[in-house]
Amino acid sequence: LQLNVMRGTDFNSLHQPDPAQASRFRSMEIVGTREVDVVRIDDVASSIVRAGDTVLLKSDTQGHDLEVLNGAERLWPQIAGVLVEASVVPLYRDQPVIEDTISFMRDRGFLLAGAFPISRPDIVVEFDCLFVRDPR
């Protein structure tokens, strides 16, 4: 896929910046692109995770987190917790918002255990969200 390289590399993303947010955050300006290989977690997990291991899955992929989580379907039985960014203000086109992320995780049997704000100069833009498996 094409990775958009931004002036501020912490904004690099497979997604296009939302024009309204790009005007707010000047470091979201695209300065180039790079072709990157993308693989599903399920395709590499067996080389990292052993049967019986308990997993904490962390994803920080600038608007691409639900796609990453979708790529870990076979690993879900071993996942005890997930740490993922969830946006209040979508910074990228077609980016899910926090409600989408909570619903996605709830559908997989996880509860929101904590939400930690990530602020930009004037607003909370997103949260690092910790989800844990529902014990019921």
Tab-separated table of C-alpha atoms in Angstrom:
chain	number	residue	atom	x	y	z
A	1	LEU	CA	0.000	0.000	0.000
A	2	GLN	CA	0.997	3.627	-0.250
A	3	LEU	CA	2.040	5.228	3.033
A	4	ASN	CA	1.501	8.964	3.144
A	5	VAL	CA	4.601	10.552	4.642
A	6	MET	CA	3.679	13.713	6.505
A	7	ARG	CA	5.754	16.714	7.536
A	8	GLY	CA	5.294	15.462	11.121
A	9	THR	CA	6.132	11.756	10.908
A	10	ASP	CA	3.852	10.933	13.848
A	11	PHE	CA	1.003	11.595	11.368
A	12	ASN	CA	2.264	9.157	8.678
A	13	SER	CA	-0.717	7.079	7.559
A	14	LEU	CA	-2.107	4.748	4.939
A	15	HIS	CA	-5.067	7.154	4.874
A	16	GLN	CA	-5.420	10.598	3.352
A	17	PRO	CA	-5.603	13.442	5.876
A	18	ASP	CA	-8.997	15.005	6.406
A	19	PRO	CA	-8.646	18.455	4.781
A	20	ALA	CA	-10.270	20.267	7.725
A	21	GLN	CA	-7.857	18.694	10.184
A	22	ALA	CA	-4.838	19.078	7.919
A	23	SER	CA	-5.433	22.831	7.958
A	24	ARG	CA	-5.509	22.724	11.784
A	25	PHE	CA	-2.376	20.591	12.117
A	26	ARG	CA	0.222	21.880	9.659
A	27	SER	CA	2.454	18.868	10.271
A	28	MET	CA	-0.218	16.700	8.540
A	29	GLU	CA	0.920	17.998	5.155
A	30	ILE	CA	1.868	15.142	2.818
A	31	VAL	CA	5.494	15.508	1.741
A	32	GLY	CA	5.807	12.172	-0.038
A	33	THR	CA	4.656	8.579	-0.283
A	34	ARG	CA	6.335	5.235	0.176
A	35	GLU	CA	5.207	1.812	-0.900
A	36	VAL	CA	5.027	-0.485	2.136
A	37	ASP	CA	4.298	-4.163	2.579
A	38	VAL	CA	1.220	-4.889	4.677
A	39	VAL	CA	0.616	-8.285	6.265
A	40	ARG	CA	-2.144	-9.572	8.507
A	41	ILE	CA	-1.295	-10.289	12.138
A	42	ASP	CA	-2.816	-13.742	11.636
A	43	ASP	CA	-0.194	-14.427	8.955
A	44	VAL	CA	2.744	-13.770	11.299
A	45	ALA	CA	1.337	-14.534	14.768
A	46	SER	CA	2.324	-18.205	14.721
A	47	SER	CA	5.994	-17.193	14.472
A	48	ILE	CA	5.672	-14.926	17.532
A	49	VAL	CA	2.860	-16.282	19.714
A	50	ARG	CA	2.826	-19.844	21.028
A	51	ALA	CA	-0.292	-21.860	21.805
A	52	GLY	CA	-1.360	-21.016	25.348
A	53	ASP	CA	0.274	-17.565	25.371
A	54	THR	CA	-1.792	-14.626	26.570
A	55	VAL	CA	-1.562	-11.566	24.338
A	56	LEU	CA	-1.867	-7.808	24.802
A	57	LEU	CA	-2.364	-6.374	21.326
A	58	LYS	CA	-1.351	-2.745	20.752
A	59	SER	CA	-2.129	-0.860	17.573
A	60	ASP	CA	-1.178	2.729	16.734
A	61	THR	CA	-1.637	3.029	12.994
A	62	GLN	CA	-3.060	6.492	12.387
A	63	GLY	CA	-6.612	5.672	11.328
A	64	HIS	CA	-5.980	2.074	10.271
A	65	ASP	CA	-6.481	0.358	13.642
A	66	LEU	CA	-9.740	-1.492	12.938
A	67	GLU	CA	-8.192	-2.981	9.799
A	68	VAL	CA	-5.255	-4.141	11.931
A	69	LEU	CA	-7.614	-5.698	14.483
A	70	ASN	CA	-9.583	-7.382	11.700
A	71	GLY	CA	-6.319	-8.988	10.641
A	72	ALA	CA	-5.992	-10.715	14.029
A	73	GLU	CA	-9.197	-12.771	13.969
A	74	ARG	CA	-7.518	-16.133	14.630
A	75	LEU	CA	-5.571	-14.623	17.531
A	76	TRP	CA	-8.674	-13.288	19.388
A	77	PRO	CA	-9.012	-16.342	21.691
A	78	GLN	CA	-5.555	-15.582	23.122
A	79	ILE	CA	-5.992	-11.824	23.426
A	80	ALA	CA	-6.646	-10.626	26.978
A	81	GLY	CA	-6.346	-6.921	26.264
A	82	VAL	CA	-6.129	-4.424	23.433
A	83	LEU	CA	-4.573	-0.953	23.500
A	84	VAL	CA	-5.674	1.094	20.523
A	85	GLU	CA	-6.074	4.722	19.505
A	86	ALA	CA	-9.667	5.835	19.030
A	87	SER	CA	-10.475	9.197	17.486
A	88	VAL	CA	-12.929	11.782	18.677
A	89	VAL	CA	-11.970	14.023	15.772
A	90	PRO	CA	-11.148	11.983	12.662
A	91	LEU	CA	-7.805	13.191	11.355
A	92	TYR	CA	-8.007	11.036	8.210
A	93	ARG	CA	-10.623	10.383	5.557
A	94	ASP	CA	-12.761	7.298	6.242
A	95	GLN	CA	-11.293	6.917	9.723
A	96	PRO	CA	-13.513	5.256	12.334
A	97	VAL	CA	-14.385	7.259	15.430
A	98	ILE	CA	-14.331	6.181	19.061
A	99	GLU	CA	-17.922	4.901	18.975
A	100	ASP	CA	-17.012	2.577	16.090
A	101	THR	CA	-14.018	1.253	17.999
A	102	ILE	CA	-16.003	0.624	21.183
A	103	SER	CA	-18.710	-1.194	19.211
A	104	PHE	CA	-16.118	-3.262	17.322
A	105	MET	CA	-14.477	-4.339	20.569
A	106	ARG	CA	-17.776	-5.013	22.332
A	107	ASP	CA	-18.800	-7.301	19.453
A	108	ARG	CA	-15.658	-9.332	20.195
A	109	GLY	CA	-16.364	-9.585	23.932
A	110	PHE	CA	-14.186	-6.739	25.212
A	111	LEU	CA	-15.015	-3.872	27.545
A	112	LEU	CA	-13.490	-0.410	27.687
A	113	ALA	CA	-11.316	-0.422	30.827
A	114	GLY	CA	-9.630	2.956	30.393
A	115	ALA	CA	-9.429	5.921	28.059
A	116	PHE	CA	-6.424	8.223	28.167
A	117	PRO	CA	-6.663	11.526	26.257
A	118	ILE	CA	-4.239	12.501	23.538
A	119	SER	CA	-4.482	16.248	23.179
A	120	ARG	CA	-3.428	18.642	20.518
A	121	PRO	CA	-3.131	22.376	21.208
A	122	ASP	CA	-6.806	23.151	21.742
A	123	ILE	CA	-8.804	19.902	21.910
A	124	VAL	CA	-8.709	16.230	22.773
A	125	VAL	CA	-8.315	14.557	19.377
A	126	GLU	CA	-8.195	10.916	20.376
A	127	PHE	CA	-7.846	8.524	23.254
A	128	ASP	CA	-5.542	5.623	23.887
A	129	CYS	CA	-8.186	3.057	24.837
A	130	LEU	CA	-7.523	-0.042	26.872
A	131	PHE	CA	-9.989	-2.863	26.318
A	132	VAL	CA	-10.095	-6.048	28.398
A	133	ARG	CA	-11.950	-9.262	27.813
A	134	ASP	CA	-15.391	-9.242	29.461
A	135	PRO	CA	-15.090	-11.732	32.337
A	136	ARG	CA	-18.729	-12.836	32.026
